[in-house]
PDB file of C-alpha atoms and ligand atoms in Angstrom:
ATOM      1  CA  MET A   1     103.991 127.738 107.969  1.00 61.00           C
ATOM      2  CA  ARG A   2     102.214 130.522 106.086  1.00 82.00           C
ATOM      3  CA  GLU A   3     105.588 132.211 105.821  1.00 89.00           C
ATOM      4  CA  ALA A   4     107.064 129.153 104.101  1.00 91.00           C
ATOM      5  CA  ALA A   5     104.104 128.827 101.738  1.00 93.00           C
ATOM      6  CA  ASP A   6     104.296 132.535 100.894  1.00 93.00           C
ATOM      7  CA  LEU A   7     107.996 132.237 100.088  1.00 94.00           C
ATOM      8  CA  VAL A   8     107.498 129.215  97.845  1.00 95.00           C
ATOM      9  CA  ARG A   9     104.414 130.692  96.180  1.00 95.00           C
ATOM     10  CA  ALA A  10     106.368 133.801  95.275  1.00 95.00           C
ATOM     11  CA  ARG A  11     109.021 131.639  93.605  1.00 94.00           C
ATOM     12  CA  LEU A  12     106.465 129.534  91.713  1.00 94.00           C
ATOM     13  CA  GLY A  13     104.836 132.472  89.959  1.00 93.00           C
ATOM     14  CA  ALA A  14     101.868 131.305  87.868  1.00 92.00           C
ATOM     15  CA  LEU A  15     102.446 127.631  88.686  1.00 95.00           C
ATOM     16  CA  SER A  16      99.958 126.311  91.278  1.00 94.00           C
ATOM     17  CA  PRO A  17     100.389 122.533  91.553  1.00 97.00           C
ATOM     18  CA  ARG A  18      97.722 120.392  93.184  1.00 98.00           C
ATOM     19  CA  ILE A  19      99.979 117.332  93.200  1.00 98.00           C
ATOM     20  CA  ALA A  20     103.112 116.876  95.296  1.00 98.00           C
ATOM     21  CA  LEU A  21     105.456 113.973  95.009  1.00 98.00           C
ATOM     22  CA  VAL A  22     107.932 112.865  97.662  1.00 97.00           C
ATOM     23  CA  ALA A  23     110.895 111.361  95.845  1.00 94.00           C
ATOM     24  CA  GLY A  24     112.556 108.786  98.074  1.00 89.00           C
ATOM     25  CA  SER A  25     115.657 106.710  97.329  1.00 84.00           C
ATOM     26  CA  GLY A  26     115.948 105.899  93.638  1.00 86.00           C
ATOM     27  CA  LEU A  27     113.561 108.534  92.347  1.00 90.00           C
ATOM     28  CA  GLY A  28     116.300 111.055  91.635  1.00 87.00           C
ATOM     29  CA  SER A  29     115.885 110.580  87.895  1.00 86.00           C
ATOM     30  CA  LEU A  30     112.281 111.775  88.104  1.00 91.00           C
ATOM     31  CA  VAL A  31     113.422 115.025  89.646  1.00 92.00           C
ATOM     32  CA  GLY A  32     115.625 115.616  86.603  1.00 92.00           C
ATOM     33  CA  GLU A  33     112.623 115.253  84.306  1.00 94.00           C
ATOM     34  CA  VAL A  34     110.659 118.149  85.773  1.00 96.00           C
ATOM     35  CA  GLU A  35     110.363 120.787  83.040  1.00 96.00           C
ATOM     36  CA  GLY A  36     110.837 124.480  83.701  1.00 94.00           C
ATOM     37  CA  ALA A  37     112.073 123.506  87.135  1.00 95.00           C
ATOM     38  CA  VAL A  38     112.114 126.021  89.954  1.00 96.00           C
ATOM     39  CA  ARG A  39     114.484 124.620  92.571  1.00 96.00           C
ATOM     40  CA  ILE A  40     114.438 125.739  96.184  1.00 95.00           C
ATOM     41  CA  PRO A  41     116.838 124.161  98.715  1.00 94.00           C
ATOM     42  CA  TYR A  42     114.977 123.074 101.861  1.00 94.00           C
ATOM     43  CA  ALA A  43     117.452 125.116 103.877  1.00 91.00           C
ATOM     44  CA  ASP A  44     116.011 128.284 102.277  1.00 93.00           C
ATOM     45  CA  ILE A  45     112.449 127.478 103.400  1.00 93.00           C
ATOM     46  CA  PRO A  46     111.533 128.499 106.967  1.00 90.00           C
ATOM     47  CA  ARG A  47     111.103 125.516 109.363  1.00 89.00           C
ATOM     48  CA  PHE A  48     111.467 123.026 106.517  1.00 91.00           C
ATOM     49  CA  PRO A  49     112.863 119.685 107.744  1.00 90.00           C
ATOM     50  CA  VAL A  50     116.238 118.808 106.205  1.00 88.00           C
ATOM     51  CA  SER A  51     117.418 115.194 105.908  1.00 83.00           C
ATOM     52  CA  ALA A  52     121.031 114.236 106.397  1.00 79.00           C
ATOM     53  CA  VAL A  53     120.695 110.720 104.943  1.00 75.00           C
ATOM     54  CA  SER A  54     123.052 110.064 102.033  1.00 73.00           C
ATOM     55  CA  GLY A  55     121.158 109.419  98.814  1.00 65.00           C
ATOM     56  CA  HIS A  56     118.510 111.943  99.849  1.00 64.00           C
ATOM     57  CA  ALA A  57     118.786 115.348  98.222  1.00 74.00           C
ATOM     58  CA  GLY A  58     117.151 118.232 100.029  1.00 90.00           C
ATOM     59  CA  GLU A  59     115.321 120.477  97.642  1.00 93.00           C
ATOM     60  CA  LEU A  60     111.873 121.366  96.454  1.00 96.00           C
ATOM     61  CA  VAL A  61     111.551 121.189  92.687  1.00 96.00           C
ATOM     62  CA  ALA A  62     108.442 122.594  91.033  1.00 97.00           C
ATOM     63  CA  GLY A  63     107.502 122.477  87.374  1.00 97.00           C
ATOM     64  CA  MET A  64     105.735 120.340  84.796  1.00 97.00           C
ATOM     65  CA  LEU A  65     105.850 116.555  84.711  1.00 97.00           C
ATOM     66  CA  ALA A  66     103.885 114.667  82.039  1.00 96.00           C
ATOM     67  CA  GLY A  67     102.070 117.922  81.308  1.00 96.00           C
ATOM     68  CA  VAL A  68     100.939 118.276  84.927  1.00 97.00           C
ATOM     69  CA  PRO A  69     102.110 120.977  87.365  1.00 97.00           C
ATOM     70  CA  VAL A  70     103.842 119.281  90.296  1.00 98.00           C
ATOM     71  CA  ILE A  71     105.939 119.948  93.340  1.00 98.00           C
ATOM     72  CA  VAL A  72     108.591 117.309  93.928  1.00 97.00           C
ATOM     73  CA  LEU A  73     110.160 117.059  97.351  1.00 96.00           C
ATOM     74  CA  SER A  74     113.516 115.531  96.592  1.00 93.00           C
ATOM     75  CA  GLY A  75     114.394 113.875  99.877  1.00 89.00           C
ATOM     76  CA  ARG A  76     112.530 113.514 103.163  1.00 91.00           C
ATOM     77  CA  VAL A  77     113.248 113.402 106.858  1.00 93.00           C
ATOM     78  CA  HIS A  78     112.848 110.038 108.565  1.00 94.00           C
ATOM     79  CA  TYR A  79     111.676 109.286 112.078  1.00 96.00           C
ATOM     80  CA  TYR A  80     115.014 107.689 112.859  1.00 95.00           C
ATOM     81  CA  GLU A  81     116.953 110.874 112.201  1.00 93.00           C
ATOM     82  CA  ALA A  82     115.741 112.757 115.252  1.00 88.00           C
ATOM     83  CA  GLY A  83     113.108 110.566 116.897  1.00 95.00           C
ATOM     84  CA  ASP A  84     110.263 112.763 115.704  1.00 95.00           C
ATOM     85  CA  ALA A  85     107.402 110.928 113.966  1.00 97.00           C
ATOM     86  CA  ALA A  86     105.914 114.304 112.989  1.00 97.00           C
ATOM     87  CA  ALA A  87     109.158 115.530 111.409  1.00 95.00           C
ATOM     88  CA  MET A  88     107.506 115.977 108.000  1.00 96.00           C
ATOM     89  CA  ARG A  89     104.517 117.898 109.376  1.00 96.00           C
ATOM     90  CA  PRO A  90     105.817 121.402 108.536  1.00 95.00           C
ATOM     91  CA  ALA A  91     106.551 120.293 104.968  1.00 96.00           C
ATOM     92  CA  LEU A  92     103.120 118.739 104.476  1.00 97.00           C
ATOM     93  CA  GLU A  93     101.370 121.726 106.060  1.00 96.00           C
ATOM     94  CA  MET A  94     103.217 123.977 103.663  1.00 96.00           C
ATOM     95  CA  LEU A  95     102.090 121.862 100.697  1.00 97.00           C
ATOM     96  CA  ARG A  96      98.482 122.082 101.893  1.00 97.00           C
ATOM     97  CA  ASP A  97      98.818 125.863 102.314  1.00 95.00           C
ATOM     98  CA  LEU A  98     100.061 126.024  98.722  1.00 96.00           C
ATOM     99  CA  GLY A  99      96.885 124.315  97.493  1.00 96.00           C
ATOM    100  CA  VAL A 100      98.231 120.773  97.113  1.00 98.00           C
ATOM    101  CA  ASP A 101      95.548 118.147  97.694  1.00 97.00           C
ATOM    102  CA  ILE A 102      97.213 114.991  96.350  1.00 98.00           C
ATOM    103  CA  LEU A 103     100.377 113.535  97.841  1.00 98.00           C
ATOM    104  CA  ALA A 104     102.314 110.806  96.027  1.00 98.00           C
ATOM    105  CA  LEU A 105     104.841 109.132  98.317  1.00 98.00           C
ATOM    106  CA  THR A 106     107.693 106.922  97.183  1.00 97.00           C
ATOM    107  CA  ASN A 107     110.233 104.933  99.133  1.00 96.00           C
ATOM    108  CA  ALA A 108     112.785 102.146  99.028  1.00 95.00           C
ATOM    109  CA  ALA A 109     111.697  99.008 100.828  1.00 97.00           C
ATOM    110  CA  GLY A 110     112.680  95.452 101.565  1.00 97.00           C
ATOM    111  CA  SER A 111     110.429  92.688 100.249  1.00 98.00           C
ATOM    112  CA  VAL A 112     109.150  90.058 102.672  1.00 98.00           C
ATOM    113  CA  ASN A 113     107.130  88.409  99.901  1.00 98.00           C
ATOM    114  CA  PRO A 114     109.101  85.834  97.861  1.00 98.00           C
ATOM    115  CA  GLY A 115     106.996  86.841  94.832  1.00 98.00           C
ATOM    116  CA  ILE A 116     108.236  90.453  94.875  1.00 98.00           C
ATOM    117  CA  ALA A 117     111.884  90.747  93.848  1.00 97.00           C
ATOM    118  CA  PRO A 118     114.523  93.466  94.156  1.00 96.00           C
ATOM    119  CA  GLY A 119     114.276  95.998  91.331  1.00 96.00           C
ATOM    120  CA  GLU A 120     110.481  95.668  91.204  1.00 97.00           C
ATOM    121  CA  VAL A 121     107.789  98.167  92.141  1.00 98.00           C
ATOM    122  CA  MET A 122     104.990  97.714  94.669  1.00 98.00           C
ATOM    123  CA  LEU A 123     101.967  99.975  94.928  1.00 98.00           C
ATOM    124  CA  ILE A 124     101.044 100.344  98.592  1.00 98.00           C
ATOM    125  CA  GLU A 125      97.449  99.255  99.105  1.00 98.00           C
ATOM    126  CA  ASP A 126      97.534  99.527 102.884  1.00 98.00           C
ATOM    127  CA  HIS A 127     100.005  99.737 105.737  1.00 98.00           C
ATOM    128  CA  ILE A 128     100.740  98.275 109.139  1.00 98.00           C
ATOM    129  CA  ASN A 129     102.177 100.724 111.627  1.00 98.00           C
ATOM    130  CA  PHE A 130     104.472  98.453 113.609  1.00 94.00           C
ATOM    131  CA  SER A 131     106.488 101.250 115.178  1.00 95.00           C
ATOM    132  CA  GLY A 132     104.187 102.061 118.072  1.00 93.00           C
ATOM    133  CA  LEU A 133     104.619 105.682 117.046  1.00 97.00           C
ATOM    134  CA  ASN A 134     102.126 108.115 115.630  1.00 98.00           C
ATOM    135  CA  PRO A 135     102.816 111.613 114.289  1.00 98.00           C
ATOM    136  CA  LEU A 136      99.491 112.837 115.725  1.00 98.00           C
ATOM    137  CA  ILE A 137     100.363 112.060 119.347  1.00 97.00           C
ATOM    138  CA  GLY A 138     100.060 115.377 121.181  1.00 97.00           C
ATOM    139  CA  GLU A 139      97.751 116.873 118.562  1.00 97.00           C
ATOM    140  CA  ARG A 140      94.757 118.396 120.375  1.00 97.00           C
ATOM    141  CA  SER A 141      92.155 118.939 117.684  1.00 97.00           C
ATOM    142  CA  GLU A 142      89.404 116.404 117.136  1.00 96.00           C
ATOM    143  CA  ALA A 143      90.875 115.807 113.692  1.00 96.00           C
ATOM    144  CA  ARG A 144      93.506 113.667 115.430  1.00 97.00           C
ATOM    145  CA  PHE A 145      91.030 110.786 115.264  1.00 97.00           C
ATOM    146  CA  THR A 146      91.839 110.429 111.603  1.00 98.00           C
ATOM    147  CA  GLY A 147      90.114 107.629 109.699  1.00 97.00           C
ATOM    148  CA  MET A 148      92.537 105.310 107.938  1.00 98.00           C
ATOM    149  CA  THR A 149      90.095 102.980 106.182  1.00 97.00           C
ATOM    150  CA  THR A 150      90.962 104.360 102.761  1.00 97.00           C
ATOM    151  CA  ALA A 151      94.313 105.911 103.628  1.00 98.00           C
ATOM    152  CA  TYR A 152      95.646 104.959 100.204  1.00 98.00           C
ATOM    153  CA  ASP A 153      93.083 106.506  97.899  1.00 98.00           C
ATOM    154  CA  PRO A 154      91.250 103.866  95.811  1.00 98.00           C
ATOM    155  CA  ASP A 155      90.849 106.173  92.783  1.00 98.00           C
ATOM    156  CA  LEU A 156      94.517 107.171  92.789  1.00 98.00           C
ATOM    157  CA  ARG A 157      95.506 103.525  93.141  1.00 98.00           C
ATOM    158  CA  ALA A 158      93.336 102.660  90.160  1.00 98.00           C
ATOM    159  CA  ALA A 159      95.060 105.446  88.195  1.00 98.00           C
ATOM    160  CA  MET A 160      98.428 103.902  89.099  1.00 98.00           C
ATOM    161  CA  VAL A 161      97.301 100.463  87.940  1.00 98.00           C
ATOM    162  CA  ARG A 162      96.186 101.948  84.602  1.00 98.00           C
ATOM    163  CA  GLY A 163      99.435 103.939  84.425  1.00 98.00           C
ATOM    164  CA  ALA A 164     101.493 100.777  84.934  1.00 98.00           C
ATOM    165  CA  GLN A 165      99.565  99.024  82.166  1.00 98.00           C
ATOM    166  CA  GLU A 166      99.975 101.981  79.816  1.00 98.00           C
ATOM    167  CA  ALA A 167     103.689 102.192  80.547  1.00 97.00           C
ATOM    168  CA  GLY A 168     104.060  98.431  80.184  1.00 98.00           C
ATOM    169  CA  VAL A 169     105.752  98.186  83.577  1.00 98.00           C
ATOM    170  CA  PRO A 170     104.781  95.319  85.892  1.00 98.00           C
ATOM    171  CA  MET A 171     103.650  96.550  89.307  1.00 98.00           C
ATOM    172  CA  HIS A 172     102.801  94.573  92.435  1.00 98.00           C
ATOM    173  CA  GLU A 173     100.283  95.706  95.007  1.00 98.00           C
ATOM    174  CA  GLY A 174     100.796  95.015  98.683  1.00 98.00           C
ATOM    175  CA  VAL A 175     100.979  95.982 102.324  1.00 98.00           C
ATOM    176  CA  TYR A 176     103.846  98.086 103.674  1.00 98.00           C
ATOM    177  CA  MET A 177     104.928  97.692 107.273  1.00 98.00           C
ATOM    178  CA  TRP A 178     106.665 100.565 109.018  1.00 98.00           C
ATOM    179  CA  PHE A 179     109.646  99.842 111.249  1.00 98.00           C
ATOM    180  CA  SER A 180     111.366 102.792 112.892  1.00 97.00           C
ATOM    181  CA  GLY A 181     114.861 101.867 111.695  1.00 95.00           C
ATOM    182  CA  PRO A 182     117.604 102.842 111.329  1.00 96.00           C
ATOM    183  CA  SER A 183     118.880  99.304 111.943  1.00 96.00           C
ATOM    184  CA  PHE A 184     117.414  96.815 109.497  1.00 96.00           C
ATOM    185  CA  GLU A 185     115.015  94.136 110.672  1.00 97.00           C
ATOM    186  CA  THR A 186     116.123  90.782 112.031  1.00 97.00           C
ATOM    187  CA  PRO A 187     115.203  87.585 110.159  1.00 97.00           C
ATOM    188  CA  ALA A 188     112.641  86.839 112.907  1.00 98.00           C
ATOM    189  CA  GLU A 189     111.067  90.266 112.402  1.00 98.00           C
ATOM    190  CA  VAL A 190     110.901  89.686 108.658  1.00 98.00           C
ATOM    191  CA  ARG A 191     109.169  86.327 109.207  1.00 98.00           C
ATOM    192  CA  MET A 192     106.772  88.034 111.605  1.00 98.00           C
ATOM    193  CA  ALA A 193     106.046  90.813 109.100  1.00 98.00           C
ATOM    194  CA  ARG A 194     105.160  88.250 106.482  1.00 98.00           C
ATOM    195  CA  ARG A 195     102.895  86.323 108.847  1.00 98.00           C
ATOM    196  CA  LEU A 196     101.144  89.497 109.938  1.00 98.00           C
ATOM    197  CA  GLY A 197     100.241  90.333 106.352  1.00 98.00           C
ATOM    198  CA  ALA A 198     103.043  92.567 105.099  1.00 98.00           C
ATOM    199  CA  ASP A 199     104.598  92.367 101.661  1.00 98.00           C
ATOM    200  CA  ALA A 200     107.310  94.968 102.231  1.00 98.00           C
ATOM    201  CA  VAL A 201     109.064  96.603 105.159  1.00 98.00           C
ATOM    202  CA  GLY A 202     110.530 100.080 105.346  1.00 97.00           C
ATOM    203  CA  MET A 203     111.434 103.084 107.446  1.00 97.00           C
ATOM    204  CA  SER A 204     109.291 105.890 106.043  1.00 96.00           C
ATOM    205  CA  THR A 205     105.994 106.807 104.379  1.00 97.00           C
ATOM    206  CA  VAL A 206     103.569 105.682 107.118  1.00 98.00           C
ATOM    207  CA  PRO A 207     103.969 108.796 109.291  1.00 98.00           C
ATOM    208  CA  GLU A 208     103.590 110.978 106.204  1.00 98.00           C
ATOM    209  CA  THR A 209     100.447 109.123 105.156  1.00 98.00           C
ATOM    210  CA  ILE A 210      98.919 109.602 108.613  1.00 98.00           C
ATOM    211  CA  LEU A 211      99.824 113.300 108.619  1.00 98.00           C
ATOM    212  CA  ALA A 212      98.546 113.806 105.086  1.00 98.00           C
ATOM    213  CA  ARG A 213      95.201 112.183 105.870  1.00 98.00           C
ATOM    214  CA  PHE A 214      94.963 114.347 108.991  1.00 98.00           C
ATOM    215  CA  LEU A 215      95.576 117.408 106.802  1.00 98.00           C
ATOM    216  CA  GLY A 216      92.952 116.282 104.283  1.00 98.00           C
ATOM    217  CA  LEU A 217      95.293 115.304 101.458  1.00 98.00           C
ATOM    218  CA  ARG A 218      94.593 112.270  99.272  1.00 98.00           C
ATOM    219  CA  VAL A 219      97.513 109.829  99.305  1.00 98.00           C
ATOM    220  CA  VAL A 220      99.014 107.415  96.843  1.00 98.00           C
ATOM    221  CA  ALA A 221     102.258 105.582  97.640  1.00 98.00           C
ATOM    222  CA  ALA A 222     104.609 103.097  96.052  1.00 98.00           C
ATOM    223  CA  SER A 223     107.769 101.254  97.007  1.00 97.00           C
ATOM    224  CA  VAL A 224     110.853 100.490  95.025  1.00 97.00           C
ATOM    225  CA  VAL A 225     112.005  97.101  96.297  1.00 97.00           C
ATOM    226  CA  THR A 226     115.777  97.104  96.795  1.00 96.00           C
ATOM    227  CA  ASN A 227     116.280  93.781  98.559  1.00 96.00           C
ATOM    228  CA  PHE A 228     114.665  90.753 100.098  1.00 97.00           C
ATOM    229  CA  GLY A 229     114.126  91.156 103.825  1.00 97.00           C
ATOM    230  CA  ALA A 230     116.747  90.065 106.330  1.00 97.00           C
ATOM    231  CA  GLY A 231     117.285  86.320 106.425  1.00 97.00           C
ATOM    232  CA  MET A 232     115.526  85.612 103.153  1.00 97.00           C
ATOM    233  CA  THR A 233     118.751  85.243 101.178  1.00 94.00           C
ATOM    234  CA  GLY A 234     121.441  84.818 103.818  1.00 85.00           C
ATOM    235  CA  GLU A 235     123.119  88.061 102.776  1.00 86.00           C
ATOM    236  CA  GLU A 236     123.612  91.047 105.075  1.00 89.00           C
ATOM    237  CA  LEU A 237     121.631  94.174 104.215  1.00 89.00           C
ATOM    238  CA  SER A 238     123.223  97.562 103.733  1.00 89.00           C
ATOM    239  CA  HIS A 239     122.368 101.137 102.868  1.00 89.00           C
ATOM    240  CA  ASP A 240     124.891 100.922 100.016  1.00 88.00           C
ATOM    241  CA  GLU A 241     122.804  98.141  98.492  1.00 86.00           C
ATOM    242  CA  THR A 242     119.655 100.251  98.877  1.00 86.00           C
ATOM    243  CA  LYS A 243     121.335 103.166  97.090  1.00 87.00           C
ATOM    244  CA  GLU A 244     122.724 100.922  94.347  1.00 89.00           C
ATOM    245  CA  ILE A 245     119.534  99.018  93.511  1.00 89.00           C
ATOM    246  CA  ALA A 246     116.990 101.792  94.114  1.00 92.00           C
ATOM    247  CA  PRO A 247     117.566 103.638  90.816  1.00 91.00           C
ATOM    248  CA  GLN A 248     116.630 100.520  88.785  1.00 91.00           C
ATOM    249  CA  GLY A 249     113.211 100.223  90.359  1.00 93.00           C
ATOM    250  CA  GLY A 250     113.059 103.993  90.606  1.00 95.00           C
ATOM    251  CA  ALA A 251     113.190 104.344  86.832  1.00 95.00           C
ATOM    252  CA  LYS A 252     110.271 101.910  86.540  1.00 96.00           C
ATOM    253  CA  LEU A 253     108.242 103.745  89.159  1.00 97.00           C
ATOM    254  CA  ALA A 254     109.009 107.045  87.434  1.00 96.00           C
ATOM    255  CA  ARG A 255     107.522 105.697  84.191  1.00 97.00           C
ATOM    256  CA  ILE A 256     104.393 104.509  86.000  1.00 98.00           C
ATOM    257  CA  LEU A 257     103.979 107.828  87.786  1.00 97.00           C
ATOM    258  CA  LYS A 258     104.351 109.820  84.576  1.00 97.00           C
ATOM    259  CA  ALA A 259     101.635 107.721  82.933  1.00 98.00           C
ATOM    260  CA  ALA A 260      99.345 107.976  85.966  1.00 98.00           C
ATOM    261  CA  LEU A 261      99.825 111.650  86.924  1.00 97.00           C
ATOM    262  CA  PRO A 262      97.501 113.126  84.284  1.00 96.00           C
ATOM    263  CA  GLU A 263      94.736 110.868  85.644  1.00 96.00           C
ATOM    264  CA  PHE A 264      95.167 111.851  89.285  1.00 97.00           C
ATOM    265  CA  ILE A 265      92.998 114.960  89.081  1.00 89.00           C
TER     266      ILE A 265
HETATM  267  N1  HPA B 301     114.110  97.130 105.575  1.00 73.98           N
HETATM  268  C1  HPA B 301     113.744  98.376 105.895  1.00 73.98           C
HETATM  269  N2  HPA B 301     113.898  99.414 105.090  1.00 73.98           N
HETATM  270  C2  HPA B 301     114.438  99.187 103.875  1.00 73.98           C
HETATM  271  C3  HPA B 301     114.850  97.906 103.484  1.00 73.98           C
HETATM  272  C4  HPA B 301     114.664  96.827 104.374  1.00 73.98           C
HETATM  273  O1  HPA B 301     114.998  95.656 104.107  1.00 73.98           O
HETATM  274  N3  HPA B 301     115.362  98.034 102.235  1.00 73.98           N
HETATM  275  C5  HPA B 301     115.249  99.342 101.882  1.00 73.98           C
HETATM  276  N4  HPA B 301     114.701 100.044 102.887  1.00 73.98           N
END
């Protein structure tokens, strides 16, 4: 991946961000707020994973956000696209090679907690990997035994809580449970998720968090809640609903992130 990092570094010039942000569904508006943006389509970066999910752009955008140099990955590859839990590994390795040491992950998720409603934001305090998958399977170095006790960095989480207060945006904190997708959960699975301690369910983020911790990056992650989990309202879930609701919560999360970013480093 040195080749990829070299290519991106050459395009960034004097900019050397330590923070990278993965913009999931709904965070498109944040990408538009990057100042002095250098935009590089993923397809132009060697070995960079490209997503084909609608609602997910595929470009790296680097520039200044809230006065802080950042790299925004607009769009991500999901496990369910090709059955590869380590699909994002080349992208995260490239970020590390560029000098990034903080990764902020965002996603759209379903709430399994009646107290967390669609359109609201949830900071991920911990996760449950319910997929049975792990992006480090097959990795041979000792580093594969990655500790996950503080996977979601306590200091970065505290910065997000302060950011939410500063921005005046309510933010929940909770546990995110990873399902492989792409089908949504059943009502029984949603009830199970709740009983097992989850607050939200989704199809991304967990493999990236595991990979990032393996690579030595500090992680902070937040969900934009687009719907109540299957069976909680009697309505069928759909990707169209995710795409429609995500920007509302996404705008809130963008405000929190902008307030918190200067405190990350
Ligand atoms: N389940 C899984 N992933 C999701 C959901 C959901 O209900 N909503 C948005 N992404």
